């Protein structure tokens, strides 16, 4: 069997924006992923393709695939998303589960048709043998594959990974979409089909965008049904005296369970990163010990968590290698993991026992001094924003508001990301800024004042709240009798990982044009695929804030 050294690298991964040299990580992932993890993840995706081969036969026969199989596929896709799981044992366990599931489906289907290599593959027993086989599952293993086919297959796969993150959040709240569940299987099987043309894969890529919208809609339904529609709420971004737990990631249910279990114990709960929008939901902000938000975006966590006298709970992605100064105080749950950190499991009834992290946070004692409060405003989901729709429309017609800028997306550590801070601060005073996802941390603590009697900066929420942005844009376009592309609206999108890929595909599937993307374009887009996106959707790479603002305003109506 070939090994990675035969291919000229120890690993190959280019799924995130910070991939080495803008081409691919081949020795060690910029995210901290080792070649061992990278190769096990490649093999796990290979196994999902094999599972989907048999599951597709079940769907085509008019039957349903068991939801436990769908949930496994979803969790494995999520596990391989950037900055989620770096635990070797977790991957070996999932791989063994994948072979059991594949065998069970094979026994159900009993097909005599052609079987794809991933469907026919038999996983060996030992990790060493798994790693020996892993190169055949690698992105670049087939040197004869058309670069455009490879590019589109990977784009679809990364879109699925982003969708799986949102799907996992919704499923934790007992919400799911049958269409999306089936699409995992259909798309994973399709990207092994050597008969599909570039044109057919382009259509499947845009279909992935459709499914991204559908799962974001389902997650929005779950969050708003259970916790209420977000409403404007001031959040303290400075610390309070006393014991504390910082909750990072995206999962509202984990936060709710922790809030319930810490009520009355004198423990302050702080959100971190993408958990900031939690403060807008009535079902969460009602807890008085939800004290505020700590720190900034995910990429600053190592410095900000350093030597903290409290505990951290990671609920979803954006985990970085924990430093020894806090490794004994950081906990993970769901599919998140790193070798050597404590893990909180879900019980059969769906609940979790947070007693260990609670006990440790009390023992650590927390902050000894209290900072003077500093507040920022969150909670402008689609219902809150659209409650001002009449005012917004009148403000545009009366020229009080000249333009809307949506500035947001996944943040990262590249110096070039200062572009987004500079852009926001250069936006003229008669323009309104909408923001979402952790990209907002580049500027969300600045004072932008008001325009037309409303805050100039409206925080729409998490990355999945692109759905809210779509609803807001659609409502405005209806009011002005135009489509979204005819609005005085520009989208300035930062991307890092695969949820941003799903969000971008969602916007493209709606036909939205002139999106500014940065700091770089995805390495997995081949020149021809990139040219297709430029020609069809006028997708643009960011340049410099001054020129891009002028171009955007030149297109305003």
Coordinates of C-alpha atoms in Angstrom, one line a residue:
X1 CA 0.0 0.0 0.0
X2 CA 1.2 3.5 -0.8
X3 CA 2.0 5.8 2.0
X4 CA 2.0 9.6 2.3
X5 CA 5.8 9.9 1.8
X6 CA 5.3 8.3 -1.6
X7 CA 2.9 11.2 -2.4
X8 CA 5.5 13.8 -1.3
X9 CA 3.8 14.9 1.9
X10 CA 2.8 13.7 5.4
X11 CA -0.8 15.1 5.0
X12 CA -2.8 17.3 2.7
X13 CA -5.5 19.6 3.8
X14 CA -6.7 22.9 2.3
X15 CA -10.2 23.2 3.8
X16 CA -9.6 26.4 5.8
X17 CA -8.6 29.9 4.8
X18 CA -5.2 29.8 6.7
X19 CA -3.9 26.7 4.9
X20 CA -0.1 26.9 4.5
X21 CA 1.1 29.1 1.8
X22 CA -2.5 29.5 0.5
X23 CA -2.1 26.1 -1.1
X24 CA -2.3 23.3 1.5
X25 CA -1.0 22.0 4.8
X26 CA 1.4 19.1 4.1
X27 CA 3.5 18.7 7.3
X28 CA 1.3 20.0 10.1
X29 CA -2.1 21.8 10.0
X30 CA -2.0 25.5 10.7
X31 CA -5.0 24.8 13.0
X32 CA -2.8 22.4 15.0
X33 CA -4.0 19.2 13.3
X34 CA -1.3 16.5 13.2
X35 CA -0.7 14.3 10.1
X36 CA -2.1 11.4 12.2
X37 CA -5.4 13.2 12.8
X38 CA -5.5 14.5 9.2
X39 CA -5.1 11.0 7.7
X40 CA -7.6 9.5 10.1
X41 CA -10.1 12.2 9.1
X42 CA -9.5 11.5 5.4
X43 CA -10.3 7.8 6.0
X44 CA -13.4 8.7 8.1
X45 CA -14.7 10.8 5.2
X46 CA -13.9 7.9 2.9
X47 CA -16.0 5.6 5.1
X48 CA -18.9 8.1 5.0
X49 CA -18.8 7.9 1.3
X50 CA -19.0 4.1 1.5
X51 CA -21.9 4.3 4.0
X52 CA -23.7 6.7 1.7
X53 CA -23.4 4.4 -1.3
X54 CA -25.5 1.8 0.5
X55 CA -27.8 4.4 2.1
X56 CA -28.5 5.9 -1.3
X57 CA -29.8 2.5 -2.5
X58 CA -32.1 2.5 0.4
X59 CA -33.4 6.0 -0.4
X60 CA -33.8 5.1 -4.1
X61 CA -35.9 2.1 -3.1
X62 CA -38.4 4.5 -1.4
X63 CA -37.4 3.6 2.1
X64 CA -36.0 5.9 4.9
X65 CA -32.5 5.7 6.3
X66 CA -32.5 5.3 10.0
X67 CA -31.9 8.6 11.7
X68 CA -29.2 7.1 13.9
X69 CA -27.2 6.6 10.6
X70 CA -27.9 10.1 9.5
X71 CA -26.8 11.5 12.9
X72 CA -23.6 9.5 12.7
X73 CA -22.8 10.9 9.3
X74 CA -23.6 14.4 10.5
X75 CA -21.4 14.0 13.6
X76 CA -18.5 12.6 11.6
X77 CA -18.7 15.5 9.1
X78 CA -18.7 17.9 12.0
X79 CA -15.8 16.1 13.7
X80 CA -13.7 16.7 10.7
X81 CA -14.5 20.5 10.4
X82 CA -11.6 22.8 11.2
X83 CA -10.8 23.2 14.9
X84 CA -13.3 20.7 16.3
X85 CA -11.6 17.5 17.3
X86 CA -7.9 16.6 17.6
X87 CA -8.3 13.5 19.7
X88 CA -6.9 10.3 18.1
X89 CA -8.9 7.9 20.1
X90 CA -12.2 9.6 19.1
X91 CA -11.3 9.2 15.5
X92 CA -10.4 5.5 15.8
X93 CA -13.6 4.9 17.7
X94 CA -15.7 6.6 14.9
X95 CA -13.8 4.7 12.2
X96 CA -14.7 1.4 13.9
X97 CA -18.3 2.5 14.2
X98 CA -18.4 3.4 10.6
X99 CA -17.4 -0.1 9.5
X100 CA -20.2 -1.6 11.6
X101 CA -22.7 0.8 10.1
X102 CA -21.5 0.1 6.6
X103 CA -21.7 -3.6 7.1
X104 CA -25.3 -3.3 8.5
X105 CA -26.4 -1.3 5.5
X106 CA -24.6 -3.7 3.1
X107 CA -26.6 -6.5 4.6
X108 CA -29.8 -4.6 4.1
X109 CA -29.1 -3.6 0.5
X110 CA -27.4 -6.8 -0.7
X111 CA -26.8 -5.2 -4.1
X112 CA -25.1 -7.0 -6.9
X113 CA -24.5 -3.8 -8.8
X114 CA -21.1 -2.1 -9.1
X115 CA -19.7 -1.2 -5.7
X116 CA -17.6 1.9 -5.3
X117 CA -14.1 1.4 -3.7
X118 CA -15.2 3.2 -0.5
X119 CA -18.2 1.0 -0.2
X120 CA -16.1 -2.2 -0.8
X121 CA -13.3 -1.1 1.6
X122 CA -12.8 -3.1 4.8
X123 CA -11.4 -1.2 7.7
X124 CA -8.6 -2.9 9.5
X125 CA -8.6 -3.5 13.2
X126 CA -5.5 -1.5 14.3
X127 CA -4.8 2.2 14.1
X128 CA -1.5 1.5 12.5
X129 CA -3.2 -0.3 9.7
X130 CA -5.8 2.4 9.3
X131 CA -3.0 4.9 8.9
X132 CA -1.3 2.6 6.4
X133 CA -4.5 2.7 4.3
X134 CA -5.4 6.4 4.8
X135 CA -3.4 7.8 1.8
X136 CA -5.9 6.2 -0.7
X137 CA -8.6 8.4 0.9
X138 CA -6.5 11.6 0.5
X139 CA -7.6 14.6 -1.6
X140 CA -4.7 14.3 -4.0
X141 CA -4.3 10.6 -4.2
X142 CA -5.8 10.3 -7.7
X143 CA -3.3 12.2 -9.8
X144 CA -5.4 11.7 -12.9
X145 CA -8.5 13.4 -11.6
X146 CA -9.6 16.5 -13.5
X147 CA -8.8 19.5 -11.3
X148 CA -12.2 21.1 -11.8
X149 CA -13.9 17.8 -10.7
X150 CA -11.7 17.6 -7.6
X151 CA -12.4 21.3 -6.8
X152 CA -16.2 20.9 -7.1
X153 CA -16.2 17.7 -5.1
X154 CA -14.2 19.3 -2.3
X155 CA -16.4 22.4 -2.4
X156 CA -19.5 20.3 -1.9
X157 CA -17.8 18.3 0.9
X158 CA -16.8 21.4 2.7
X159 CA -20.3 22.8 2.3
X160 CA -21.6 19.6 3.8
X161 CA -19.3 20.0 6.8
X162 CA -20.6 23.5 7.4
X163 CA -24.2 22.2 7.1
X164 CA -23.4 19.4 9.5
X165 CA -22.4 21.9 12.2
X166 CA -25.8 23.7 11.9
X167 CA -27.6 20.3 11.6
X168 CA -25.9 19.1 14.9
X169 CA -27.1 22.3 16.7
X170 CA -30.6 21.8 15.5
X171 CA -30.7 18.1 16.3
X172 CA -29.5 18.7 19.8
X173 CA -32.8 20.7 20.2
X174 CA -34.7 17.8 18.5
X175 CA -35.2 19.6 15.2
X176 CA -34.0 18.4 11.8
X177 CA -34.8 18.5 8.1
X178 CA -35.5 15.3 6.2
X179 CA -34.4 17.0 3.0
X180 CA -31.0 17.9 4.5
X181 CA -30.7 14.4 6.1
X182 CA -31.2 12.8 2.8
X183 CA -28.9 15.3 1.0
X184 CA -25.9 14.3 3.2
X185 CA -26.3 10.8 1.7
X186 CA -27.1 11.9 -1.9
X187 CA -24.1 14.4 -2.0
X188 CA -21.6 12.1 -0.4
X189 CA -22.4 9.3 -2.8
X190 CA -22.4 11.8 -5.8
X191 CA -18.9 13.0 -5.1
X192 CA -17.7 9.4 -5.7
X193 CA -19.5 9.2 -9.1
X194 CA -17.0 9.4 -11.9
X195 CA -19.8 9.8 -14.5
X196 CA -20.9 13.3 -13.2
X197 CA -19.7 16.2 -15.3
X198 CA -18.5 19.6 -14.2
X199 CA -21.9 21.1 -15.1
X200 CA -23.7 18.5 -13.0
X201 CA -21.3 19.1 -10.1
X202 CA -21.9 22.8 -10.3
X203 CA -25.6 22.2 -10.0
X204 CA -24.9 20.0 -7.0
X205 CA -22.7 22.7 -5.5
X206 CA -25.6 25.2 -5.7
X207 CA -28.0 22.6 -4.3
X208 CA -25.6 22.4 -1.4
X209 CA -26.3 26.1 -0.9
X210 CA -30.0 25.4 -1.0
X211 CA -29.6 22.8 1.7
X212 CA -27.5 25.3 3.8
X213 CA -30.4 27.7 3.7
X214 CA -32.8 25.0 4.7
X215 CA -30.8 23.8 7.7
X216 CA -30.2 27.4 8.9
X217 CA -34.0 28.0 8.6
X218 CA -34.6 24.8 10.7
X219 CA -32.0 25.9 13.3
X220 CA -33.6 29.4 13.5
X221 CA -36.9 27.7 14.1
X222 CA -35.4 25.6 16.8
X223 CA -33.7 28.5 18.6
X224 CA -36.6 30.9 18.3
X225 CA -39.3 28.3 19.3
X226 CA -37.4 27.2 22.4
X227 CA -35.7 30.4 23.5
X228 CA -37.8 33.1 21.9
X229 CA -36.9 35.6 19.1
X230 CA -33.8 37.6 20.0
X231 CA -34.4 41.2 21.1
X232 CA -31.9 44.0 21.6
X233 CA -30.0 43.5 24.8
X234 CA -27.0 45.2 26.4
X235 CA -24.1 42.9 27.3
X236 CA -21.3 43.6 29.7
X237 CA -17.9 42.8 28.1
X238 CA -16.0 43.4 31.3
X239 CA -15.5 40.9 34.2
X240 CA -17.2 40.6 37.5
X241 CA -15.7 39.5 40.8
X242 CA -16.2 35.9 41.8
X243 CA -16.1 32.3 40.4
X244 CA -17.0 31.8 36.7
X245 CA -17.3 29.5 33.8
X246 CA -16.7 30.7 30.2
X247 CA -18.9 29.0 27.6
X248 CA -17.5 29.0 24.0
X249 CA -18.8 27.6 20.7
X250 CA -22.3 27.8 19.4
X251 CA -24.6 25.4 21.3
X252 CA -27.5 27.1 23.1
X253 CA -28.7 24.0 24.8
X254 CA -25.4 23.4 26.6
X255 CA -25.5 26.9 27.8
X256 CA -29.0 26.5 29.1
X257 CA -28.3 23.3 30.9
X258 CA -25.2 24.9 32.6
X259 CA -27.2 28.0 33.5
X260 CA -29.8 25.8 35.2
X261 CA -27.3 23.7 37.1
X262 CA -25.4 26.8 38.3
X263 CA -28.4 28.9 39.4
X264 CA -28.0 30.2 42.9
X265 CA -24.4 28.9 43.3
X266 CA -22.7 32.3 43.0
X267 CA -21.0 31.4 39.7
X268 CA -20.9 33.9 36.9
X269 CA -21.4 32.5 33.4
X270 CA -19.7 34.3 30.5
X271 CA -20.2 33.7 26.9
X272 CA -17.2 33.6 24.5
X273 CA -16.8 33.9 20.8
X274 CA -20.0 32.9 18.8
X275 CA -21.9 32.4 22.1
X276 CA -22.3 36.2 22.4
X277 CA -25.7 36.3 20.6
X278 CA -27.1 34.1 23.3
X279 CA -27.7 37.2 25.4
X280 CA -30.5 38.3 22.9
X281 CA -32.7 35.3 23.7
X282 CA -35.3 35.7 26.4
X283 CA -35.0 32.1 27.4
X284 CA -31.3 32.6 28.2
X285 CA -30.9 36.2 29.3
X286 CA -33.5 35.6 32.0
X287 CA -30.8 33.9 34.1
X288 CA -29.3 36.7 36.2
X289 CA -25.9 35.0 36.5
X290 CA -25.4 35.1 32.7
X291 CA -23.0 37.9 33.6
X292 CA -21.6 39.0 30.2
X293 CA -19.2 38.1 27.4
X294 CA -15.5 37.4 27.9
X295 CA -12.8 38.1 25.4
X296 CA -13.0 38.2 21.7
X297 CA -12.9 35.9 18.7
X298 CA -11.8 32.3 18.8
X299 CA -8.2 32.9 17.6
X300 CA -7.3 34.9 20.7
X301 CA -8.3 32.1 23.1
X302 CA -4.8 30.9 24.0
X303 CA -3.8 34.3 25.2
X304 CA -7.1 35.2 26.8
X305 CA -7.6 31.8 28.6
X306 CA -4.0 31.8 29.8
X307 CA -3.8 31.3 33.6
X308 CA -7.5 32.1 34.1
X309 CA -8.8 31.4 37.7
X310 CA -11.9 29.7 36.2
X311 CA -13.1 27.1 33.8
X312 CA -13.9 27.0 30.1
X313 CA -16.5 24.8 28.3
X314 CA -16.1 24.2 24.6
X315 CA -19.5 23.3 23.1
X316 CA -18.7 23.2 19.3
X317 CA -15.8 24.2 17.0
X318 CA -13.1 26.8 17.4
X319 CA -11.0 24.9 19.8
X320 CA -7.2 25.6 19.7
X321 CA -4.4 23.6 21.3
X322 CA -4.9 24.3 25.0
X323 CA -1.8 25.7 26.8
X324 CA -0.6 23.9 29.8
X325 CA -1.5 26.9 31.9
X326 CA -5.2 26.1 31.4
X327 CA -5.4 22.6 30.0
X328 CA -6.6 21.2 33.4
X329 CA -9.5 23.8 33.4
X330 CA -10.9 23.4 29.9
X331 CA -13.7 20.9 29.2
X332 CA -15.3 19.8 25.9
X333 CA -18.6 18.3 25.0
X334 CA -20.5 17.1 21.9
X335 CA -18.0 16.2 19.1
X336 CA -15.3 18.5 20.4
X337 CA -12.1 17.0 21.7
X338 CA -8.3 17.2 22.3
X339 CA -6.1 14.6 23.8
X340 CA -5.9 15.0 27.6
X341 CA -8.7 17.4 28.2
X342 CA -11.9 16.5 30.2
X343 CA -15.0 15.5 28.3
X344 CA -18.6 15.9 29.4
X345 CA -20.9 13.2 28.0
X346 CA -24.6 13.4 27.1
X347 CA -26.7 11.0 29.1
X348 CA -29.4 8.8 27.5
X349 CA -32.1 11.3 28.4
X350 CA -30.1 14.1 26.6
X351 CA -29.0 15.9 29.8
X352 CA -25.5 16.5 30.9
X353 CA -23.9 16.5 34.3
X354 CA -21.8 19.7 34.7
X355 CA -21.0 19.0 38.4
X356 CA -17.2 18.5 37.8
X357 CA -16.7 21.8 36.0
X358 CA -19.0 23.6 38.5
X359 CA -17.0 22.2 41.5
X360 CA -13.7 23.2 39.9
X361 CA -14.8 26.7 39.1
X362 CA -15.8 27.2 42.8
X363 CA -12.5 25.9 44.0
X364 CA -10.6 28.2 41.7
X365 CA -12.4 31.2 43.2
X366 CA -12.6 33.3 40.1
X367 CA -11.7 37.0 39.6
X368 CA -10.7 38.9 42.7
X369 CA -11.5 42.3 41.3
X370 CA -14.4 43.8 39.3
X371 CA -14.0 45.9 36.3
X372 CA -16.3 48.9 35.6
X373 CA -19.0 47.7 33.2
X374 CA -18.7 48.3 29.5
X375 CA -21.7 47.3 27.4
X376 CA -22.4 46.5 23.8
X377 CA -25.7 45.8 22.1
X378 CA -26.8 42.5 20.6
X379 CA -30.0 40.8 19.6
X380 CA -31.0 42.2 16.2
X381 CA -32.3 38.9 14.7
X382 CA -34.7 39.1 11.8
X383 CA -37.8 39.8 13.9
X384 CA -36.1 42.6 15.9
X385 CA -34.6 44.1 12.8
X386 CA -37.8 43.9 10.7
X387 CA -39.8 45.5 13.5
X388 CA -38.0 48.7 12.2
X389 CA -38.6 47.9 8.5
X390 CA -40.9 50.8 7.9
X391 CA -38.4 53.2 9.6
X392 CA -35.5 51.7 7.5
X393 CA -37.4 52.0 4.3
X394 CA -38.4 55.6 5.0
X395 CA -34.8 56.4 6.1
X396 CA -33.5 55.2 2.7
X397 CA -36.2 57.1 0.8
X398 CA -35.4 60.3 2.7
X399 CA -31.7 59.7 2.1
X400 CA -31.0 59.5 5.9
X401 CA -29.5 56.0 5.1
X402 CA -27.5 55.9 2.0
X403 CA -26.3 52.2 2.1
X404 CA -26.3 49.0 4.1
X405 CA -23.1 47.0 4.6
X406 CA -23.1 43.5 6.0
X407 CA -19.6 43.0 7.4
X408 CA -19.0 39.7 9.1
X409 CA -18.2 36.0 8.9
X410 CA -15.5 33.7 10.3
X411 CA -12.5 35.5 11.9
X412 CA -8.9 34.3 11.8
X413 CA -5.4 35.3 12.8
X414 CA -4.0 36.6 9.5
X415 CA -2.8 40.2 9.7
X416 CA -4.8 41.0 6.6
X417 CA -8.0 40.7 8.6
X418 CA -7.4 44.2 9.9
X419 CA -9.1 45.1 6.6
X420 CA -12.5 44.4 8.1
X421 CA -11.8 46.7 11.1
X422 CA -10.6 49.4 8.8
X423 CA -13.6 48.9 6.5
X424 CA -16.1 49.2 9.3
X425 CA -14.5 52.4 10.7
X426 CA -14.4 53.9 7.2
X427 CA -18.1 53.3 6.5
X428 CA -19.7 56.8 6.1
X429 CA -21.9 58.0 8.9
X430 CA -25.0 57.9 6.8
X431 CA -24.6 54.1 6.2
X432 CA -25.8 51.2 8.5
X433 CA -23.6 48.2 9.3
X434 CA -25.1 44.7 9.8
X435 CA -22.8 42.1 11.3
X436 CA -22.8 38.5 12.3
X437 CA -20.5 35.6 13.3
X438 CA -17.1 36.1 15.1
X439 CA -15.9 38.4 12.4
X440 CA -17.7 41.1 14.3
X441 CA -15.1 41.0 17.1
X442 CA -12.9 43.1 14.8
X443 CA -15.1 46.1 15.5
X444 CA -18.1 45.3 17.7
X445 CA -16.8 47.1 20.8
X446 CA -16.4 50.4 18.9
X447 CA -19.0 53.1 19.2
X448 CA -20.7 53.7 15.8
X449 CA -23.4 56.0 17.1
X450 CA -26.8 56.1 15.4
X451 CA -28.4 56.8 12.0
X452 CA -32.0 57.7 11.5
X453 CA -32.6 57.1 15.2
X454 CA -31.3 53.5 15.1
X455 CA -27.9 52.0 16.1
X456 CA -25.6 52.2 13.1
X457 CA -24.3 48.7 14.1
X458 CA -26.8 45.9 14.2
X459 CA -25.5 42.6 15.5
X460 CA -27.7 39.9 13.8
X461 CA -26.2 36.9 15.6
X462 CA -24.1 33.8 14.9
X463 CA -22.8 32.6 11.5
X464 CA -26.0 30.5 11.0
X465 CA -27.9 33.8 11.3
X466 CA -27.0 34.5 7.7
X467 CA -30.6 33.2 7.5
X468 CA -31.7 36.4 9.4
X469 CA -29.7 38.5 7.0
X470 CA -31.4 36.9 4.1
X471 CA -34.9 37.5 5.6
X472 CA -34.0 41.1 6.2
X473 CA -32.7 41.6 2.7
X474 CA -35.8 39.9 1.2
X475 CA -38.1 42.2 3.2
X476 CA -36.3 45.3 2.1
X477 CA -36.2 44.2 -1.5
X478 CA -40.0 43.6 -1.4
X479 CA -40.5 47.1 0.1
X480 CA -38.4 48.6 -2.7
X481 CA -39.9 46.5 -5.5
X482 CA -36.5 45.0 -6.5
X483 CA -34.4 41.9 -6.0
X484 CA -31.6 41.7 -3.4
X485 CA -29.0 42.7 -6.0
X486 CA -30.9 45.9 -6.6
X487 CA -30.7 47.0 -2.9
X488 CA -28.3 49.6 -1.5
X489 CA -26.6 46.6 0.2
X490 CA -23.1 45.3 0.0
X491 CA -21.8 42.0 1.5
X492 CA -18.3 42.0 2.9
X493 CA -17.6 38.5 4.0
X494 CA -14.6 37.1 5.9
X495 CA -14.2 33.3 5.9
X496 CA -12.1 30.8 7.8
X497 CA -13.7 27.4 8.0
X498 CA -16.4 25.3 6.4
X499 CA -19.5 26.9 7.9
X500 CA -18.4 30.0 6.0
X501 CA -18.3 27.9 2.9
X502 CA -21.9 26.7 3.5
X503 CA -22.9 30.3 4.1
X504 CA -21.3 31.5 0.9
X505 CA -22.9 28.7 -1.1
X506 CA -26.3 29.7 0.4
X507 CA -25.9 33.2 -0.8
X508 CA -24.8 32.1 -4.2
X509 CA -27.7 29.7 -4.5
X510 CA -30.0 32.7 -4.1
X511 CA -28.3 34.4 -7.0
X512 CA -26.7 37.2 -4.8
X513 CA -23.9 38.9 -6.7
X514 CA -21.0 41.2 -6.0
X515 CA -20.0 39.5 -2.7
X516 CA -16.6 40.7 -1.4
X517 CA -14.7 37.7 0.1
X518 CA -11.4 37.7 2.0
X519 CA -8.8 37.8 3.1
X520 CA -7.9 35.2 0.4
X521 CA -9.9 33.1 -1.9
X522 CA -10.3 29.4 -1.1
X523 CA -7.4 27.2 -2.2
X524 CA -9.7 24.4 -3.2
X525 CA -11.2 26.5 -6.0
X526 CA -9.5 25.6 -9.2
X527 CA -8.9 28.5 -11.7
X528 CA -11.8 27.4 -13.9
X529 CA -14.2 27.0 -11.0
X530 CA -13.2 30.4 -9.6
X531 CA -13.7 32.0 -13.0
X532 CA -17.2 30.5 -13.2
X533 CA -18.0 32.1 -9.9
X534 CA -16.6 35.4 -11.0
X535 CA -18.4 35.4 -14.3
X536 CA -21.7 34.1 -12.9
X537 CA -21.9 35.9 -9.5
X538 CA -19.2 38.6 -9.8
X539 CA -17.6 37.2 -6.7
X540 CA -14.8 39.6 -5.7
X541 CA -11.6 39.3 -3.7
X542 CA -11.3 42.2 -1.2
X543 CA -8.7 44.8 -2.1
X544 CA -8.4 47.8 0.2
X545 CA -11.2 49.4 2.3
X546 CA -11.1 52.8 0.6
X547 CA -11.4 51.5 -2.9
X548 CA -14.0 48.8 -2.0
X549 CA -16.2 51.3 -0.2
X550 CA -16.1 53.6 -3.1
X551 CA -17.0 50.8 -5.5
X552 CA -19.9 49.7 -3.2
X553 CA -21.3 53.1 -2.9
X554 CA -21.0 53.7 -6.7
X555 CA -23.4 50.7 -7.1
X556 CA -25.9 52.1 -4.7
X557 CA -29.4 53.0 -5.8

